[in-house]
Amino acid sequence: MLTEERQQIILEQLKIHNIVKLHDLIPLTGASESTLRRDLQDLENCHKLLRIHGGAQNVISLHEEPALSQKAAVHINEKKMIGQTAASLVQNNEVIFLDSGTTIQFMIPYLIEHTDLLVITNSVDNASMLADYKVNTFIPGGKLKSSTKALVGSTIIQTLENYHFDHAFIGTNGFSTDAGYTTPDPEEAAIKRLAIAHSNQAFVLSDSSKFSQVSFSRFATLDEVPLITNKLSEKEFSLLNKYTKIMEAK
């Protein structure tokens, strides 16, 4: 296969998935890992992608927020496992905070197994789904973001400052050893930060495709909050385990 053909395949995969891994590109292109690394380097030099640990991601600005429908359509099996694992940590009679995000949503079907649960959420979509499952839910008021369907702003911050949670489950747009957990919007970052501070135990939920992705605003360092994710490679686990406690969903 010609270099141009391989690189076109890489760019087409990025359009679909936003992130591609070397081990997925090998069978698609029939090329060796070293050849693909050179392709990624060439494409990065042309500003067509950004290399990350074990692969590459689309070139997006630090403050760009992918559409909710786009995020909901990818890594569904991983998100289901992560959601089930996170929900298993919840006990009866708890007050928990659920952040906005498609991975967080996969917790909700498993919460019906718990009794006398109160859920606080800043996500309109999550609140609607919780109501469908007849889970006791409270939504603090705030400004509604159209892109993420999350409530943000000073009003919700003031409300959440008066609350405390047994558990907080937080979404993220990316996590890396250098930048920590990040999200494009500082207003959403402020809510995540506050929910973490006001919880007895917080967890960040993210599939492993977000490893090495960095957005504009950091809301926590890796060592501040444990990570619930899907099965990592040995190399990824070894690297991340130096910085944070990892719970792998299986």
mmCIF file of C-alpha atoms in Angstrom:
data_model
loop_
_atom_site.group_PDB
_atom_site.id
_atom_site.type_symbol
_atom_site.label_atom_id
_atom_site.label_comp_id
_atom_site.label_asym_id
_atom_site.label_seq_id
_atom_site.Cartn_x
_atom_site.Cartn_y
_atom_site.Cartn_z
ATOM 1 C CA MET A 1 0.000 0.000 0.000
ATOM 2 C CA LEU A 2 1.272 3.438 -0.911
ATOM 3 C CA THR A 3 2.098 5.985 1.767
ATOM 4 C CA GLU A 4 -0.667 8.299 0.551
ATOM 5 C CA GLU A 5 -3.213 5.481 0.775
ATOM 6 C CA ARG A 6 -2.186 4.584 4.329
ATOM 7 C CA GLN A 7 -2.343 8.175 5.443
ATOM 8 C CA GLN A 8 -5.747 8.630 3.855
ATOM 9 C CA ILE A 9 -7.015 5.613 5.824
ATOM 10 C CA ILE A 10 -5.636 7.148 9.015
ATOM 11 C CA LEU A 11 -7.391 10.457 8.368
ATOM 12 C CA GLU A 12 -10.666 8.707 7.481
ATOM 13 C CA GLN A 13 -10.530 6.746 10.744
ATOM 14 C CA LEU A 14 -9.941 9.972 12.646
ATOM 15 C CA LYS A 15 -13.030 11.514 11.080
ATOM 16 C CA ILE A 16 -15.084 8.591 12.386
ATOM 17 C CA HIS A 17 -13.528 7.995 15.789
ATOM 18 C CA ASN A 18 -11.595 11.202 16.643
ATOM 19 C CA ILE A 19 -8.862 8.959 18.080
ATOM 20 C CA VAL A 20 -7.021 6.080 16.440
ATOM 21 C CA LYS A 21 -4.684 3.583 18.049
ATOM 22 C CA LEU A 22 -1.682 2.022 16.352
ATOM 23 C CA HIS A 23 -2.854 -1.506 17.124
ATOM 24 C CA ASP A 24 -6.120 -0.787 15.283
ATOM 25 C CA LEU A 25 -4.363 0.719 12.261
ATOM 26 C CA ILE A 26 -2.045 -2.248 11.714
ATOM 27 C CA PRO A 27 -4.743 -4.639 10.382
ATOM 28 C CA LEU A 28 -6.440 -1.836 8.446
ATOM 29 C CA THR A 29 -3.287 -0.878 6.554
ATOM 30 C CA GLY A 30 -1.147 -4.029 6.673
ATOM 31 C CA ALA A 31 1.755 -1.816 7.736
ATOM 32 C CA SER A 32 4.189 -2.291 10.602
ATOM 33 C CA GLU A 33 4.051 -0.213 13.756
ATOM 34 C CA SER A 34 7.263 1.605 12.851
ATOM 35 C CA THR A 35 5.871 2.529 9.414
ATOM 36 C CA LEU A 36 2.657 3.823 10.941
ATOM 37 C CA ARG A 37 4.594 5.875 13.471
ATOM 38 C CA ARG A 38 6.367 7.581 10.576
ATOM 39 C CA ASP A 39 3.005 8.204 8.897
ATOM 40 C CA LEU A 40 1.661 9.788 12.065
ATOM 41 C CA GLN A 41 4.750 11.935 12.358
ATOM 42 C CA ASP A 42 4.383 13.098 8.747
ATOM 43 C CA LEU A 43 0.706 13.923 9.241
ATOM 44 C CA GLU A 44 1.419 15.777 12.472
ATOM 45 C CA ASN A 45 4.093 17.813 10.696
ATOM 46 C CA CYS A 46 1.395 18.805 8.205
ATOM 47 C CA HIS A 47 -0.925 19.778 11.121
ATOM 48 C CA LYS A 48 -3.478 17.128 10.127
ATOM 49 C CA LEU A 49 -3.472 15.283 13.464
ATOM 50 C CA LEU A 50 -1.976 15.306 16.937
ATOM 51 C CA ARG A 51 0.047 12.333 18.071
ATOM 52 C CA ILE A 52 -0.859 10.920 21.484
ATOM 53 C CA HIS A 53 0.262 7.928 23.522
ATOM 54 C CA GLY A 54 -0.211 4.848 21.308
ATOM 55 C CA GLY A 55 -1.859 6.632 18.398
ATOM 56 C CA ALA A 56 -3.259 9.969 17.266
ATOM 57 C CA GLN A 57 -6.237 12.261 17.683
ATOM 58 C CA ASN A 58 -8.022 14.810 15.562
ATOM 59 C CA VAL A 59 -6.688 18.327 15.687
ATOM 60 C CA ILE A 60 -9.214 20.270 17.757
ATOM 61 C CA SER A 61 -8.861 23.446 19.748
ATOM 62 C CA LEU A 62 -8.431 23.192 23.510
ATOM 63 C CA HIS A 63 -11.792 24.858 24.109
ATOM 64 C CA GLU A 64 -13.788 22.918 21.489
ATOM 65 C CA GLU A 65 -16.604 20.778 22.871
ATOM 66 C CA PRO A 66 -17.622 17.800 20.689
ATOM 67 C CA ALA A 67 -21.356 17.456 20.089
ATOM 68 C CA LEU A 68 -23.201 15.317 22.624
ATOM 69 C CA SER A 69 -24.600 13.100 19.864
ATOM 70 C CA GLN A 70 -21.087 12.530 18.552
ATOM 71 C CA LYS A 71 -19.777 11.487 21.971
ATOM 72 C CA ALA A 72 -22.767 9.255 22.661
ATOM 73 C CA ALA A 73 -22.148 7.179 19.531
ATOM 74 C CA VAL A 74 -18.612 6.002 20.351
ATOM 75 C CA HIS A 75 -17.116 3.452 22.783
ATOM 76 C CA ILE A 76 -20.550 2.302 23.907
ATOM 77 C CA ASN A 77 -19.494 -1.113 25.270
ATOM 78 C CA GLU A 78 -16.669 0.429 27.283
ATOM 79 C CA LYS A 79 -19.017 3.060 28.720
ATOM 80 C CA LYS A 80 -21.542 0.395 29.732
ATOM 81 C CA MET A 81 -18.901 -1.513 31.684
ATOM 82 C CA ILE A 82 -17.606 1.668 33.293
ATOM 83 C CA GLY A 83 -21.128 2.745 34.249
ATOM 84 C CA GLN A 84 -21.942 -0.611 35.813
ATOM 85 C CA THR A 85 -18.690 -0.644 37.779
ATOM 86 C CA ALA A 86 -19.290 2.887 39.055
ATOM 87 C CA ALA A 87 -22.883 2.123 40.060
ATOM 88 C CA SER A 88 -21.704 -0.889 42.075
ATOM 89 C CA LEU A 89 -19.898 1.519 44.421
ATOM 90 C CA VAL A 90 -23.150 3.210 45.424
ATOM 91 C CA GLN A 91 -24.896 2.087 48.603
ATOM 92 C CA ASN A 92 -28.516 2.379 49.731
ATOM 93 C CA ASN A 93 -29.566 5.662 51.379
ATOM 94 C CA GLU A 94 -26.761 7.671 49.765
ATOM 95 C CA VAL A 95 -26.730 11.147 48.281
ATOM 96 C CA ILE A 96 -24.665 11.158 45.103
ATOM 97 C CA PHE A 97 -23.691 13.723 42.483
ATOM 98 C CA LEU A 98 -23.823 12.769 38.816
ATOM 99 C CA ASP A 99 -21.951 15.054 36.450
ATOM 100 C CA SER A 100 -22.986 15.640 32.846
ATOM 101 C CA GLY A 101 -21.560 13.357 30.172
ATOM 102 C CA THR A 102 -22.418 10.294 28.136
ATOM 103 C CA THR A 103 -20.283 7.915 30.214
ATOM 104 C CA ILE A 104 -22.059 9.013 33.411
ATOM 105 C CA GLN A 105 -25.406 8.196 31.775
ATOM 106 C CA PHE A 106 -24.506 4.517 31.629
ATOM 107 C CA MET A 107 -24.595 4.392 35.439
ATOM 108 C CA ILE A 108 -28.269 5.264 35.591
ATOM 109 C CA PRO A 109 -29.908 1.925 34.634
ATOM 110 C CA TYR A 110 -27.959 0.236 37.450
ATOM 111 C CA LEU A 111 -29.006 2.740 40.113
ATOM 112 C CA ILE A 112 -32.499 1.269 40.343
ATOM 113 C CA GLU A 113 -30.965 -1.578 42.352
ATOM 114 C CA HIS A 114 -30.491 0.883 45.254
ATOM 115 C CA THR A 115 -33.186 2.099 47.658
ATOM 116 C CA ASP A 116 -33.670 5.569 49.167
ATOM 117 C CA LEU A 117 -31.137 7.102 46.823
ATOM 118 C CA LEU A 118 -31.002 10.852 46.149
ATOM 119 C CA VAL A 119 -29.206 11.994 43.010
ATOM 120 C CA ILE A 120 -28.064 15.572 42.440
ATOM 121 C CA THR A 121 -27.152 16.325 38.838
ATOM 122 C CA ASN A 122 -26.310 19.341 36.711
ATOM 123 C CA SER A 123 -27.293 17.485 33.530
ATOM 124 C CA VAL A 124 -30.741 17.908 32.000
ATOM 125 C CA ASP A 125 -30.326 14.720 29.955
ATOM 126 C CA ASN A 126 -29.269 12.722 33.007
ATOM 127 C CA ALA A 127 -32.162 14.130 35.036
ATOM 128 C CA SER A 128 -34.648 13.088 32.361
ATOM 129 C CA MET A 129 -33.204 9.581 32.243
ATOM 130 C CA LEU A 130 -33.219 9.333 36.051
ATOM 131 C CA ALA A 131 -36.898 10.306 36.038
ATOM 132 C CA ASP A 132 -37.611 7.572 33.496
ATOM 133 C CA TYR A 133 -36.033 5.079 35.905
ATOM 134 C CA LYS A 134 -37.954 6.637 38.828
ATOM 135 C CA VAL A 135 -34.788 7.579 40.730
ATOM 136 C CA ASN A 136 -35.229 10.409 43.258
ATOM 137 C CA THR A 137 -33.495 13.376 41.607
ATOM 138 C CA PHE A 138 -32.790 17.042 42.285
ATOM 139 C CA ILE A 139 -31.586 19.561 39.679
ATOM 140 C CA PRO A 140 -30.046 22.814 40.941
ATOM 141 C CA GLY A 141 -30.871 25.846 38.813
ATOM 142 C CA GLY A 142 -28.396 27.450 36.443
ATOM 143 C CA LYS A 143 -27.593 28.481 32.883
ATOM 144 C CA LEU A 144 -28.169 25.693 30.364
ATOM 145 C CA LYS A 145 -25.371 24.917 27.892
ATOM 146 C CA SER A 146 -26.746 23.794 24.542
ATOM 147 C CA SER A 147 -23.698 21.705 23.612
ATOM 148 C CA THR A 148 -23.563 19.479 26.705
ATOM 149 C CA LYS A 149 -27.062 20.010 28.202
ATOM 150 C CA ALA A 150 -25.287 20.894 31.458
ATOM 151 C CA LEU A 151 -26.300 23.591 33.926
ATOM 152 C CA VAL A 152 -23.493 26.011 34.760
ATOM 153 C CA GLY A 153 -22.945 29.471 36.245
ATOM 154 C CA SER A 154 -22.915 31.280 39.577
ATOM 155 C CA THR A 155 -26.425 30.234 40.638
ATOM 156 C CA ILE A 156 -25.705 26.511 40.559
ATOM 157 C CA ILE A 157 -22.312 27.075 42.172
ATOM 158 C CA GLN A 158 -23.947 28.873 45.098
ATOM 159 C CA THR A 159 -26.456 26.049 45.495
ATOM 160 C CA LEU A 160 -23.901 23.242 45.360
ATOM 161 C CA GLU A 161 -21.735 24.979 47.956
ATOM 162 C CA ASN A 162 -24.435 24.100 50.502
ATOM 163 C CA TYR A 163 -24.517 20.402 49.622
ATOM 164 C CA HIS A 164 -22.373 17.413 50.511
ATOM 165 C CA PHE A 165 -22.336 14.032 48.760
ATOM 166 C CA ASP A 166 -21.436 10.468 49.681
ATOM 167 C CA HIS A 167 -20.085 9.962 46.167
ATOM 168 C CA ALA A 168 -19.468 12.193 43.162
ATOM 169 C CA PHE A 169 -19.091 10.698 39.688
ATOM 170 C CA ILE A 170 -17.396 13.065 37.278
ATOM 171 C CA GLY A 171 -16.960 13.045 33.510
ATOM 172 C CA THR A 172 -13.926 14.335 31.651
ATOM 173 C CA ASN A 173 -12.937 15.243 28.098
ATOM 174 C CA GLY A 174 -9.414 13.993 28.607
ATOM 175 C CA PHE A 175 -6.791 12.910 31.105
ATOM 176 C CA SER A 176 -3.023 12.920 30.943
ATOM 177 C CA THR A 177 -0.099 12.551 33.311
ATOM 178 C CA ASP A 178 0.926 16.170 32.725
ATOM 179 C CA ALA A 179 -2.385 18.029 32.517
ATOM 180 C CA GLY A 180 -4.539 15.887 34.790
ATOM 181 C CA TYR A 181 -8.305 15.762 34.175
ATOM 182 C CA THR A 182 -9.479 18.483 31.785
ATOM 183 C CA THR A 183 -12.585 19.878 30.102
ATOM 184 C CA PRO A 184 -13.033 22.648 27.521
ATOM 185 C CA ASP A 185 -15.289 24.936 29.589
ATOM 186 C CA PRO A 186 -14.032 26.654 32.795
ATOM 187 C CA GLU A 187 -17.633 26.924 34.043
ATOM 188 C CA GLU A 188 -18.093 23.162 33.841
ATOM 189 C CA ALA A 189 -14.662 22.686 35.379
ATOM 190 C CA ALA A 190 -15.735 24.804 38.359
ATOM 191 C CA ILE A 191 -18.745 22.561 39.001
ATOM 192 C CA LYS A 192 -16.677 19.398 38.712
ATOM 193 C CA ARG A 193 -14.095 20.844 41.108
ATOM 194 C CA LEU A 194 -16.775 21.806 43.632
ATOM 195 C CA ALA A 195 -18.535 18.432 43.480
ATOM 196 C CA ILE A 196 -15.219 16.670 44.105
ATOM 197 C CA ALA A 197 -14.446 18.909 47.082
ATOM 198 C CA HIS A 198 -17.892 18.342 48.613
ATOM 199 C CA SER A 199 -17.935 14.556 48.296
ATOM 200 C CA ASN A 200 -16.693 11.903 50.691
ATOM 201 C CA GLN A 201 -15.340 10.041 47.672
ATOM 202 C CA ALA A 202 -15.166 11.124 44.046
ATOM 203 C CA PHE A 203 -14.386 9.152 40.906
ATOM 204 C CA VAL A 204 -13.687 10.239 37.340
ATOM 205 C CA LEU A 205 -15.300 8.043 34.682
ATOM 206 C CA SER A 206 -13.644 7.850 31.274
ATOM 207 C CA ASP A 207 -12.939 5.301 28.597
ATOM 208 C CA SER A 208 -9.272 4.842 27.746
ATOM 209 C CA SER A 209 -9.538 6.602 24.371
ATOM 210 C CA LYS A 210 -9.312 9.899 26.257
ATOM 211 C CA PHE A 211 -5.868 9.068 27.631
ATOM 212 C CA SER A 212 -3.413 11.822 26.600
ATOM 213 C CA GLN A 213 -6.202 14.130 25.433
ATOM 214 C CA VAL A 214 -5.978 17.624 26.897
ATOM 215 C CA SER A 215 -8.629 20.344 27.002
ATOM 216 C CA PHE A 216 -8.453 23.946 28.156
ATOM 217 C CA SER A 217 -9.435 23.787 31.838
ATOM 218 C CA ARG A 218 -8.095 21.396 34.474
ATOM 219 C CA PHE A 219 -10.476 20.478 37.278
ATOM 220 C CA ALA A 220 -8.288 17.943 39.132
ATOM 221 C CA THR A 221 -4.879 16.332 39.066
ATOM 222 C CA LEU A 222 -4.708 12.575 38.567
ATOM 223 C CA ASP A 223 -3.610 11.950 42.141
ATOM 224 C CA GLU A 224 -6.647 13.821 43.530
ATOM 225 C CA VAL A 225 -9.340 11.553 42.082
ATOM 226 C CA PRO A 226 -9.328 7.826 41.230
ATOM 227 C CA LEU A 227 -10.141 6.808 37.662
ATOM 228 C CA ILE A 228 -12.730 4.251 36.560
ATOM 229 C CA THR A 229 -11.945 3.161 33.018
ATOM 230 C CA ASN A 230 -12.016 0.140 30.727
ATOM 231 C CA LYS A 231 -9.211 -2.391 30.332
ATOM 232 C CA LEU A 232 -5.893 -0.661 29.726
ATOM 233 C CA SER A 233 -2.827 -2.030 28.010
ATOM 234 C CA GLU A 234 -0.030 -3.066 30.354
ATOM 235 C CA LYS A 235 1.996 -0.043 29.268
ATOM 236 C CA GLU A 236 -0.886 2.373 29.862
ATOM 237 C CA PHE A 237 -1.710 0.857 33.252
ATOM 238 C CA SER A 238 1.911 0.952 34.367
ATOM 239 C CA LEU A 239 2.228 4.610 33.403
ATOM 240 C CA LEU A 240 -1.065 5.812 34.884
ATOM 241 C CA ASN A 241 -0.742 3.763 38.052
ATOM 242 C CA LYS A 242 2.184 5.966 39.077
ATOM 243 C CA TYR A 243 -0.162 8.950 39.247
ATOM 244 C CA THR A 244 -3.630 7.737 40.256
ATOM 245 C CA LYS A 245 -5.630 4.826 41.620
ATOM 246 C CA ILE A 246 -7.188 2.941 38.712
ATOM 247 C CA MET A 247 -10.316 0.807 38.736
ATOM 248 C CA GLU A 248 -10.669 -1.190 35.526
ATOM 249 C CA ALA A 249 -14.192 -2.122 34.450
ATOM 250 C CA LYS A 250 -14.435 -5.692 33.176
#
